């Protein structure tokens, strides 16, 4: 079924088109203190149609896209509706706390439903329904206490129909920083990519559909270049379709010191079914300039031209965070200065359209940058699951087809190192016009097809008993 909600559309300031503006002060955020170590997670927690912001432990409520006000003190975390009541909840990975959203009015600490004795040092986690029961589970990345020589475990917490979580698995081989999930092989279950630090291989956990995982990182070409003598210091990674073939590629955000034997950041192309979903390294042709302290990536089509772009943070003095425009054909151009992005050293980066004007904005380095637009077409898709699909629709993929191009997006339960883009899906479409075919593959495998006739608007889709027949969206 389709439900329509109003969306504010603005052309922006004509004098500032094709640029970003730091609106932190004018919109009430000021300087978000502690921006170096803080993370960012966007979500419309009160379902009022305006995306809100969790950063550095503070939840900021968005008031009509015109200002933000402090709402609640939590911790760095990621959003997901664990109890399927229609209001997204927050898991704080740094403190191992779970806060239940009480109808968008307050948050209740329900950490007692987490497994006992599972505290860890963690910089990131990801939600996903790993066993296909319709309830969101958690993968929590464990890091280290370097001075004490302790490696903390990774955990999988399985959700028991919203009542409690049970520890399903843990291990302590590696020192994880970021974790992000995606059904990259499109077999109907969510797989997990773990970014490991200290020159260790990364993990690609292949899901058997029942929540049992096998590491296929090396055989699928995403573990790193161990043959060079060292693996990467990977901090955060991100899934996204860079070449519009409909398959989710992988960007691996390696921090790396000057010796060339250490892994550099990697653009890895998903070969799709012809290559049995194995990955090809296209980093050399991409044109990314090396900096030592790369940290957390965030993917979003900021100029709405139909190609997914990359923002990549840095954390050492002398380095600078970069915005790379995707030119197509696996070539990228640094447009940071040209578009007026001035970010502090930070691990924080996440995209959302906070003012509902159809252009993706970004929070990074303790600042909110408003995107004034690029005069291209777009569409936003907001999904709500039911039955065997979690209400947040995390893990659901949407494909829009226009000619030979296939634009793919997924609802993410976490990206980079502990960050999260908005759960609403954003498609830039360039100068293309309707009609276009849209196919939703819900996380339980249900497929729903529609025709998009009009663009530049929000489409709200809730899963009821969806048939495979094509519906018109006029």
Tab-separated table of C-alpha atoms in Angstrom:
chain	number	residue	atom	x	y	z
A	1	UNK	CA	0.000	0.000	0.000
A	2	UNK	CA	1.114	3.570	-0.631
A	3	UNK	CA	0.760	6.424	1.802
A	4	UNK	CA	1.460	10.045	0.916
A	5	UNK	CA	2.936	12.610	3.255
A	6	UNK	CA	3.683	16.261	2.480
A	7	UNK	CA	7.250	17.204	1.663
A	8	UNK	CA	8.648	20.721	1.551
A	9	UNK	CA	10.472	21.474	-1.706
A	10	UNK	CA	12.819	24.438	-1.962
A	11	UNK	CA	15.044	25.644	-4.772
A	12	UNK	CA	17.588	26.984	-2.278
A	13	UNK	CA	19.436	30.260	-2.528
A	14	UNK	CA	20.174	30.931	-6.234
A	15	UNK	CA	23.313	32.847	-5.324
A	16	UNK	CA	24.665	29.802	-3.498
A	17	UNK	CA	23.632	26.951	-5.779
A	18	UNK	CA	26.176	24.127	-6.123
A	19	UNK	CA	27.707	24.942	-2.737
A	20	UNK	CA	27.409	23.873	0.869
A	21	UNK	CA	26.804	26.334	3.689
A	22	UNK	CA	27.772	25.831	7.335
A	23	UNK	CA	24.436	26.491	9.075
A	24	UNK	CA	25.412	25.174	12.508
A	25	UNK	CA	25.055	28.500	14.298
A	26	UNK	CA	21.916	29.782	12.594
A	27	UNK	CA	20.030	26.518	13.074
A	28	UNK	CA	20.792	26.161	16.780
A	29	UNK	CA	23.467	23.471	16.821
A	30	UNK	CA	26.408	25.793	17.356
A	31	UNK	CA	29.641	23.834	17.585
A	32	UNK	CA	28.830	20.260	18.515
A	33	UNK	CA	31.432	19.761	21.242
A	34	UNK	CA	33.724	16.747	21.145
A	35	UNK	CA	33.458	16.473	17.388
A	36	UNK	CA	36.810	14.633	17.020
A	37	UNK	CA	35.648	11.385	18.608
A	38	UNK	CA	31.909	11.849	18.149
A	39	UNK	CA	29.761	9.987	15.638
A	40	UNK	CA	26.477	10.948	13.980
A	41	UNK	CA	23.241	9.035	13.440
A	42	UNK	CA	20.226	10.553	11.652
A	43	UNK	CA	16.658	9.358	12.267
A	44	UNK	CA	13.139	10.791	12.497
A	45	UNK	CA	12.576	9.434	16.011
A	46	UNK	CA	9.202	11.171	16.581
A	47	UNK	CA	7.726	10.447	13.120
A	48	UNK	CA	6.927	14.101	12.419
A	49	UNK	CA	8.470	14.064	8.939
A	50	UNK	CA	11.694	15.887	9.888
A	51	UNK	CA	14.864	13.898	10.431
A	52	UNK	CA	16.534	14.336	13.831
A	53	UNK	CA	20.190	14.038	14.808
A	54	UNK	CA	22.018	12.023	17.457
A	55	UNK	CA	25.610	13.158	17.888
A	56	UNK	CA	28.174	13.074	20.681
A	57	UNK	CA	25.609	11.647	23.086
A	58	UNK	CA	22.975	14.330	22.514
A	59	UNK	CA	19.722	13.875	20.603
A	60	UNK	CA	18.701	17.016	18.718
A	61	UNK	CA	15.097	17.360	17.581
A	62	UNK	CA	14.521	18.951	14.172
A	63	UNK	CA	11.851	21.661	14.273
A	64	UNK	CA	10.480	21.973	10.753
A	65	UNK	CA	13.920	22.130	9.158
A	66	UNK	CA	14.441	25.583	10.679
A	67	UNK	CA	16.158	24.812	13.972
A	68	UNK	CA	17.341	22.018	16.252
A	69	UNK	CA	16.706	21.811	19.995
A	70	UNK	CA	18.254	19.486	22.564
A	71	UNK	CA	15.871	16.675	23.421
A	72	UNK	CA	17.681	13.930	25.365
A	73	UNK	CA	21.147	12.795	26.511
A	74	UNK	CA	22.070	9.304	25.390
A	75	UNK	CA	25.399	8.208	23.947
A	76	UNK	CA	26.850	7.493	20.515
A	77	UNK	CA	24.581	4.923	18.918
A	78	UNK	CA	22.570	3.596	15.988
A	79	UNK	CA	18.828	3.589	15.306
A	80	UNK	CA	16.527	0.586	14.802
A	81	UNK	CA	13.010	-0.340	15.893
A	82	UNK	CA	13.864	-3.474	17.892
A	83	UNK	CA	10.316	-4.042	19.216
A	84	UNK	CA	8.440	-3.142	15.994
A	85	UNK	CA	6.182	-0.592	17.683
A	86	UNK	CA	6.730	2.009	14.951
A	87	UNK	CA	9.196	4.175	16.873
A	88	UNK	CA	12.958	3.698	16.285
A	89	UNK	CA	15.040	2.859	19.325
A	90	UNK	CA	18.721	3.511	19.970
A	91	UNK	CA	21.570	1.145	20.848
A	92	UNK	CA	24.601	2.909	22.335
A	93	UNK	CA	27.604	0.745	21.472
A	94	UNK	CA	30.104	2.673	23.604
A	95	UNK	CA	28.204	2.017	26.834
A	96	UNK	CA	26.309	-1.130	25.755
A	97	UNK	CA	22.978	0.483	26.568
A	98	UNK	CA	19.622	0.165	24.849
A	99	UNK	CA	17.032	2.950	24.989
A	100	UNK	CA	13.440	2.291	24.018
A	101	UNK	CA	11.606	5.078	22.206
A	102	UNK	CA	8.344	5.764	24.058
A	103	UNK	CA	6.094	7.072	21.273
A	104	UNK	CA	8.554	9.780	20.317
A	105	UNK	CA	8.082	11.555	23.658
A	106	UNK	CA	10.828	10.096	25.839
A	107	UNK	CA	13.404	7.311	26.018
A	108	UNK	CA	13.499	4.515	28.573
A	109	UNK	CA	16.688	2.649	29.506
A	110	UNK	CA	15.919	-1.033	28.842
A	111	UNK	CA	19.516	-2.268	28.909
A	112	UNK	CA	18.452	-5.041	31.272
A	113	UNK	CA	17.099	-6.979	28.271
A	114	UNK	CA	20.615	-7.228	26.806
A	115	UNK	CA	22.705	-10.337	27.612
A	116	UNK	CA	24.480	-10.091	30.983
A	117	UNK	CA	28.257	-9.773	31.098
A	118	UNK	CA	28.557	-8.601	27.509
A	119	UNK	CA	30.232	-5.227	28.064
A	120	UNK	CA	32.983	-4.394	25.624
A	121	UNK	CA	35.013	-1.496	24.248
A	122	UNK	CA	33.232	-0.705	20.991
A	123	UNK	CA	33.331	2.046	18.364
A	124	UNK	CA	30.559	0.710	16.181
A	125	UNK	CA	27.642	-1.667	15.670
A	126	UNK	CA	24.999	-2.515	13.088
A	127	UNK	CA	21.343	-3.533	13.199
A	128	UNK	CA	20.021	-6.260	10.908
A	129	UNK	CA	17.492	-9.079	10.959
A	130	UNK	CA	20.076	-11.825	10.635
A	131	UNK	CA	17.787	-14.851	11.106
A	132	UNK	CA	14.757	-13.598	9.177
A	133	UNK	CA	12.223	-13.606	12.011
A	134	UNK	CA	11.119	-9.995	11.494
A	135	UNK	CA	13.018	-8.552	14.484
A	136	UNK	CA	16.274	-6.599	14.388
A	137	UNK	CA	19.413	-8.225	15.783
A	138	UNK	CA	22.736	-6.561	16.648
A	139	UNK	CA	26.325	-7.070	15.562
A	140	UNK	CA	28.662	-5.241	17.974
A	141	UNK	CA	32.297	-4.596	17.059
A	142	UNK	CA	34.820	-5.160	19.867
A	143	UNK	CA	38.052	-3.180	19.955
A	144	UNK	CA	40.915	-3.155	22.484
A	145	UNK	CA	42.637	-1.795	25.541
A	146	UNK	CA	46.065	-1.252	24.029
A	147	UNK	CA	47.932	-0.559	27.268
A	148	UNK	CA	46.493	-3.619	29.004
A	149	UNK	CA	46.973	-5.820	25.950
A	150	UNK	CA	43.274	-6.766	25.876
A	151	UNK	CA	41.281	-7.531	22.742
A	152	UNK	CA	37.546	-7.242	23.291
A	153	UNK	CA	35.133	-9.602	21.542
A	154	UNK	CA	32.696	-9.007	18.739
A	155	UNK	CA	29.151	-10.053	19.674
A	156	UNK	CA	25.953	-11.023	17.914
A	157	UNK	CA	22.839	-10.368	19.992
A	158	UNK	CA	19.743	-12.145	18.668
A	159	UNK	CA	16.420	-10.422	19.285
A	160	UNK	CA	13.780	-12.585	20.986
A	161	UNK	CA	10.681	-11.006	19.426
A	162	UNK	CA	11.329	-7.671	21.133
A	163	UNK	CA	11.291	-9.094	24.663
A	164	UNK	CA	15.024	-9.573	25.193
A	165	UNK	CA	18.302	-10.267	23.405
A	166	UNK	CA	20.373	-13.432	23.710
A	167	UNK	CA	24.073	-13.809	23.030
A	168	UNK	CA	24.342	-15.980	19.920
A	169	UNK	CA	28.073	-15.726	19.166
A	170	UNK	CA	31.311	-13.971	20.119
A	171	UNK	CA	34.977	-14.065	19.140
A	172	UNK	CA	38.207	-12.211	19.958
A	173	UNK	CA	40.514	-12.784	16.958
A	174	UNK	CA	40.664	-9.198	15.726
A	175	UNK	CA	40.344	-5.581	16.788
A	176	UNK	CA	37.228	-4.251	15.065
A	177	UNK	CA	36.405	-0.579	14.485
A	178	UNK	CA	33.437	-0.348	12.130
A	179	UNK	CA	30.695	-2.717	11.043
A	180	UNK	CA	28.134	-2.411	8.243
A	181	UNK	CA	25.634	-4.902	6.822
A	182	UNK	CA	24.183	-5.573	3.356
A	183	UNK	CA	22.687	-8.421	1.347
A	184	UNK	CA	25.455	-7.943	-1.206
A	185	UNK	CA	24.787	-11.280	-2.970
A	186	UNK	CA	21.007	-10.697	-3.116
A	187	UNK	CA	20.129	-14.139	-1.763
A	188	UNK	CA	17.565	-12.821	0.729
A	189	UNK	CA	19.627	-12.525	3.914
A	190	UNK	CA	21.827	-9.803	5.395
A	191	UNK	CA	25.601	-10.246	5.358
A	192	UNK	CA	28.093	-8.331	7.509
A	193	UNK	CA	31.383	-6.561	6.774
A	194	UNK	CA	33.705	-5.853	9.716
A	195	UNK	CA	36.529	-3.290	9.501
A	196	UNK	CA	39.497	-4.432	11.586
A	197	UNK	CA	42.433	-2.331	12.782
A	198	UNK	CA	46.120	-3.061	13.627
A	199	UNK	CA	47.098	-4.486	10.226
A	200	UNK	CA	44.532	-7.257	10.474
A	201	UNK	CA	42.324	-8.732	7.730
A	202	UNK	CA	38.751	-7.548	7.405
A	203	UNK	CA	35.845	-9.971	7.665
A	204	UNK	CA	32.950	-10.601	5.291
A	205	UNK	CA	30.437	-12.723	7.148
A	206	UNK	CA	28.241	-14.636	4.676
A	207	UNK	CA	24.818	-15.389	6.142
A	208	UNK	CA	23.130	-18.760	5.529
A	209	UNK	CA	19.702	-17.185	6.116
A	210	UNK	CA	19.363	-18.539	9.639
A	211	UNK	CA	21.856	-16.247	11.317
A	212	UNK	CA	24.853	-18.554	10.917
A	213	UNK	CA	27.895	-16.888	9.382
A	214	UNK	CA	31.005	-17.938	7.484
A	215	UNK	CA	33.926	-15.587	6.850
A	216	UNK	CA	34.511	-15.363	3.087
A	217	UNK	CA	36.523	-12.128	3.116
A	218	UNK	CA	39.682	-13.600	1.581
A	219	UNK	CA	37.981	-15.731	-1.077
A	220	UNK	CA	35.672	-12.874	-2.158
A	221	UNK	CA	38.542	-10.368	-2.396
A	222	UNK	CA	37.647	-7.984	0.450
A	223	UNK	CA	39.918	-9.042	3.339
A	224	UNK	CA	42.799	-6.818	2.228
A	225	UNK	CA	46.219	-7.243	0.642
A	226	UNK	CA	47.913	-9.553	3.098
A	227	UNK	CA	50.290	-10.606	0.343
A	228	UNK	CA	51.884	-7.141	0.499
A	229	UNK	CA	53.221	-7.899	3.977
A	230	UNK	CA	50.544	-6.161	6.040
A	231	UNK	CA	46.785	-5.754	6.102
A	232	UNK	CA	45.084	-2.417	6.578
A	233	UNK	CA	44.267	-0.274	9.583
A	234	UNK	CA	40.620	-0.175	8.541
A	235	UNK	CA	38.437	2.188	10.583
A	236	UNK	CA	35.178	2.324	8.642
A	237	UNK	CA	33.715	0.926	5.438
A	238	UNK	CA	30.507	1.514	3.469
A	239	UNK	CA	28.280	-0.321	0.977
A	240	UNK	CA	26.953	1.443	-2.115
A	241	UNK	CA	26.373	0.982	-5.848
A	242	UNK	CA	29.027	3.201	-7.443
A	243	UNK	CA	28.490	2.193	-11.085
A	244	UNK	CA	24.677	1.894	-11.316
A	245	UNK	CA	24.625	-1.779	-12.238
A	246	UNK	CA	22.248	-2.630	-9.389
A	247	UNK	CA	24.808	-4.435	-7.201
A	248	UNK	CA	26.254	-3.122	-3.964
A	249	UNK	CA	29.958	-2.344	-4.125
A	250	UNK	CA	32.199	-1.796	-1.119
A	251	UNK	CA	34.425	1.102	-0.093
A	252	UNK	CA	37.043	0.130	2.508
A	253	UNK	CA	38.319	3.082	4.533
A	254	UNK	CA	41.918	2.215	5.341
A	255	UNK	CA	44.060	4.406	7.569
A	256	UNK	CA	47.648	3.672	6.460
A	257	UNK	CA	51.152	4.839	7.344
A	258	UNK	CA	53.697	5.799	4.662
A	259	UNK	CA	55.206	2.356	3.873
A	260	UNK	CA	53.574	1.208	0.660
A	261	UNK	CA	53.062	-2.380	1.874
A	262	UNK	CA	50.105	-1.274	4.014
A	263	UNK	CA	46.621	-1.362	2.508
A	264	UNK	CA	45.390	1.955	1.096
A	265	UNK	CA	41.670	2.837	0.885
A	266	UNK	CA	39.898	0.571	-1.598
A	267	UNK	CA	37.090	0.809	-4.143
A	268	UNK	CA	35.862	-2.763	-4.599
A	269	UNK	CA	33.422	-3.536	-7.422
A	270	UNK	CA	30.783	-6.200	-6.891
A	271	UNK	CA	30.888	-8.466	-9.940
A	272	UNK	CA	27.286	-9.585	-9.529
A	273	UNK	CA	26.023	-13.063	-10.450
A	274	UNK	CA	28.398	-13.359	-13.439
A	275	UNK	CA	31.338	-13.218	-11.015
A	276	UNK	CA	29.466	-15.059	-8.230
A	277	UNK	CA	29.377	-11.743	-6.345
A	278	UNK	CA	33.138	-11.653	-5.877
A	279	UNK	CA	34.869	-8.260	-5.839
A	280	UNK	CA	37.345	-6.525	-8.135
A	281	UNK	CA	39.756	-3.862	-6.871
A	282	UNK	CA	39.317	-0.661	-8.924
A	283	UNK	CA	41.138	1.650	-6.513
A	284	UNK	CA	43.889	2.634	-8.962
A	285	UNK	CA	41.511	4.074	-11.554
A	286	UNK	CA	39.326	5.847	-8.971
A	287	UNK	CA	41.836	8.651	-8.386
A	288	UNK	CA	41.664	8.903	-4.585
A	289	UNK	CA	44.681	10.827	-3.291
A	290	UNK	CA	46.426	9.131	-0.362
A	291	UNK	CA	46.386	10.688	3.109
A	292	UNK	CA	47.715	8.906	6.155
A	293	UNK	CA	44.827	9.345	8.565
A	294	UNK	CA	41.715	8.460	6.559
A	295	UNK	CA	39.021	7.277	8.943
A	296	UNK	CA	35.274	7.026	8.305
A	297	UNK	CA	33.507	7.148	4.891
A	298	UNK	CA	29.916	8.198	4.182
A	299	UNK	CA	28.201	7.682	0.821
A	300	UNK	CA	25.483	9.865	-0.692
A	301	UNK	CA	24.564	11.452	-4.043
A	302	UNK	CA	25.026	15.076	-2.966
A	303	UNK	CA	24.548	16.582	-6.443
A	304	UNK	CA	21.620	14.326	-7.464
A	305	UNK	CA	23.330	13.393	-10.730
A	306	UNK	CA	22.630	9.694	-10.207
A	307	UNK	CA	26.124	8.687	-9.081
A	308	UNK	CA	26.913	7.873	-5.459
A	309	UNK	CA	29.592	10.211	-4.043
A	310	UNK	CA	32.079	9.758	-1.181
A	311	UNK	CA	32.861	11.864	1.871
A	312	UNK	CA	35.907	10.581	3.761
A	313	UNK	CA	37.150	11.938	7.103
A	314	UNK	CA	40.704	12.274	8.439
A	315	UNK	CA	42.050	12.487	12.000
A	316	UNK	CA	45.708	13.679	11.861
A	317	UNK	CA	46.951	17.244	11.766
A	318	UNK	CA	48.020	18.172	8.250
A	319	UNK	CA	45.376	15.950	6.647
A	320	UNK	CA	41.884	17.084	5.657
A	321	UNK	CA	38.531	15.403	5.106
A	322	UNK	CA	37.531	15.154	1.445
A	323	UNK	CA	34.366	15.162	-0.649
A	324	UNK	CA	34.813	13.132	-3.828
A	325	UNK	CA	32.343	13.550	-6.688
A	326	UNK	CA	31.659	10.359	-8.608
A	327	UNK	CA	32.138	11.119	-12.325
A	328	UNK	CA	31.078	7.647	-13.424
A	329	UNK	CA	33.252	4.835	-14.803
A	330	UNK	CA	34.995	4.541	-11.414
A	331	UNK	CA	36.623	7.965	-11.536
A	332	UNK	CA	36.305	10.500	-8.710
A	333	UNK	CA	37.184	14.195	-8.348
A	334	UNK	CA	38.012	16.084	-5.128
A	335	UNK	CA	35.478	18.942	-4.874
A	336	UNK	CA	35.977	19.756	-1.180
A	337	UNK	CA	37.259	23.294	-1.574
A	338	UNK	CA	35.098	24.138	-4.575
A	339	UNK	CA	31.955	23.316	-2.595
A	340	UNK	CA	33.015	25.111	0.595
A	341	UNK	CA	33.420	22.075	2.869
A	342	UNK	CA	35.653	22.902	5.828
A	343	UNK	CA	35.606	19.993	8.248
A	344	UNK	CA	37.576	19.539	11.438
A	345	UNK	CA	39.558	16.366	12.044
A	346	UNK	CA	36.876	13.857	12.931
A	347	UNK	CA	35.407	10.355	12.787
A	348	UNK	CA	31.949	11.877	12.256
A	349	UNK	CA	30.197	11.794	8.868
A	350	UNK	CA	26.578	11.090	7.907
A	351	UNK	CA	24.097	12.246	5.234
A	352	UNK	CA	20.435	13.296	5.516
A	353	UNK	CA	18.073	15.836	3.942
A	354	UNK	CA	17.297	17.717	7.173
A	355	UNK	CA	15.277	20.529	5.508
A	356	UNK	CA	13.304	18.342	3.061
A	357	UNK	CA	14.386	20.262	-0.041
A	358	UNK	CA	15.497	17.159	-1.944
A	359	UNK	CA	19.241	17.738	-1.424
A	360	UNK	CA	21.405	15.675	0.908
A	361	UNK	CA	22.997	17.645	3.738
A	362	UNK	CA	25.912	16.469	5.862
A	363	UNK	CA	27.057	16.562	9.463
A	364	UNK	CA	30.803	16.199	9.993
A	365	UNK	CA	33.433	17.593	12.307
A	366	UNK	CA	30.816	19.050	14.643
A	367	UNK	CA	29.238	21.158	11.890
A	368	UNK	CA	26.073	20.861	9.805
A	369	UNK	CA	26.521	21.699	6.123
A	370	UNK	CA	23.398	22.572	4.154
A	371	UNK	CA	23.364	21.605	0.501
A	372	UNK	CA	21.900	24.382	-1.679
A	373	UNK	CA	21.169	22.057	-4.570
A	374	UNK	CA	22.303	21.187	-8.084
A	375	UNK	CA	19.092	21.467	-10.151
A	376	UNK	CA	18.824	17.739	-10.794
A	377	UNK	CA	15.878	15.419	-10.264
A	378	UNK	CA	15.459	13.176	-7.234
A	379	UNK	CA	13.047	10.991	-5.327
A	380	UNK	CA	12.954	9.925	-1.671
A	381	UNK	CA	11.526	6.618	-0.486
A	382	UNK	CA	10.401	6.049	3.104
A	383	UNK	CA	9.698	2.396	3.947
A	384	UNK	CA	7.829	0.759	6.801
A	385	UNK	CA	7.818	-3.012	7.252
A	386	UNK	CA	5.415	-5.438	8.876
A	387	UNK	CA	5.161	-9.171	9.493
A	388	UNK	CA	8.537	-10.744	8.713
A	389	UNK	CA	9.967	-7.329	7.818
A	390	UNK	CA	11.157	-5.165	10.719
A	391	UNK	CA	9.291	-1.867	11.003
A	392	UNK	CA	12.451	0.145	10.253
A	393	UNK	CA	12.783	-1.873	7.002
A	394	UNK	CA	16.529	-2.188	7.657
A	395	UNK	CA	18.013	-4.537	5.055
A	396	UNK	CA	15.393	-3.688	2.425
A	397	UNK	CA	16.723	-2.743	-1.023
A	398	UNK	CA	15.157	-0.515	-3.668
A	399	UNK	CA	16.117	-0.509	-7.366
A	400	UNK	CA	14.985	2.198	-9.791
A	401	UNK	CA	15.523	1.542	-13.505
A	402	UNK	CA	15.924	4.203	-16.177
A	403	UNK	CA	17.150	2.891	-19.514
A	404	UNK	CA	20.342	0.939	-18.902
A	405	UNK	CA	20.932	2.506	-15.480
A	406	UNK	CA	19.842	0.767	-12.306
A	407	UNK	CA	19.990	2.889	-9.146
A	408	UNK	CA	20.259	0.805	-5.975
A	409	UNK	CA	19.892	1.873	-2.347
A	410	UNK	CA	19.391	-0.031	0.895
A	411	UNK	CA	18.087	0.892	4.342
A	412	UNK	CA	21.210	0.722	6.521
A	413	UNK	CA	21.529	-0.152	10.178
A	414	UNK	CA	24.935	1.519	10.517
A	415	UNK	CA	27.841	2.621	8.290
A	416	UNK	CA	31.459	3.752	8.487
A	417	UNK	CA	32.703	3.721	12.063
A	418	UNK	CA	29.619	4.028	14.256
A	419	UNK	CA	27.769	6.506	12.009
A	420	UNK	CA	24.364	6.149	10.362
A	421	UNK	CA	22.786	7.872	7.380
A	422	UNK	CA	19.078	8.607	7.377
A	423	UNK	CA	16.861	5.521	7.120
A	424	UNK	CA	14.958	7.281	4.312
A	425	UNK	CA	16.351	6.341	0.899
A	426	UNK	CA	17.530	9.148	-1.364
A	427	UNK	CA	17.935	8.770	-5.125
A	428	UNK	CA	19.533	11.404	-7.330
A	429	UNK	CA	18.337	10.957	-10.924
A	430	UNK	CA	20.106	13.695	-12.871
A	431	UNK	CA	18.099	15.064	-15.803
A	432	UNK	CA	16.205	11.805	-16.237
A	433	UNK	CA	12.415	11.937	-16.258
A	434	UNK	CA	9.633	9.430	-15.621
A	435	UNK	CA	8.239	6.970	-16.108
A	436	UNK	CA	10.682	4.676	-14.291
A	437	UNK	CA	10.332	1.179	-12.888
A	438	UNK	CA	10.866	0.802	-9.157
A	439	UNK	CA	11.284	-2.530	-7.414
A	440	UNK	CA	11.359	-2.934	-3.631
A	441	UNK	CA	12.938	-6.108	-2.279
A	442	UNK	CA	11.829	-6.229	1.325
A	443	UNK	CA	14.165	-7.887	3.795
A	444	UNK	CA	12.005	-11.049	3.839
A	445	UNK	CA	12.334	-11.444	0.069
A	446	UNK	CA	8.916	-10.014	-0.816
A	447	UNK	CA	9.107	-8.027	-4.049
A	448	UNK	CA	6.916	-5.046	-4.893
A	449	UNK	CA	7.002	-3.268	-8.260
A	450	UNK	CA	5.758	0.212	-9.088
A	451	UNK	CA	5.963	2.778	-11.862
A	452	UNK	CA	7.267	6.259	-11.012
A	453	UNK	CA	5.645	8.899	-13.191
A	454	UNK	CA	6.535	12.043	-11.232
A	455	UNK	CA	9.819	12.825	-9.508
A	456	UNK	CA	11.084	15.389	-6.968
A	457	UNK	CA	8.936	14.164	-4.097
A	458	UNK	CA	8.685	11.799	-1.156
A	459	UNK	CA	7.002	8.417	-1.561
A	460	UNK	CA	5.917	6.620	1.591
A	461	UNK	CA	5.502	2.840	1.231
A	462	UNK	CA	4.262	0.484	3.906
A	463	UNK	CA	4.363	-3.269	3.466
A	464	UNK	CA	1.025	-4.936	4.026
A	465	UNK	CA	0.233	-7.950	1.861
A	466	UNK	CA	2.154	-6.860	-1.186
A	467	UNK	CA	1.669	-8.666	-4.459
A	468	UNK	CA	4.264	-8.863	-7.206
A	469	UNK	CA	1.996	-6.935	-9.579
A	470	UNK	CA	3.130	-3.567	-10.841
A	471	UNK	CA	1.497	-0.496	-9.309
A	472	UNK	CA	1.452	3.001	-10.716
A	473	UNK	CA	2.781	5.871	-8.630
A	474	UNK	CA	1.359	8.992	-10.254
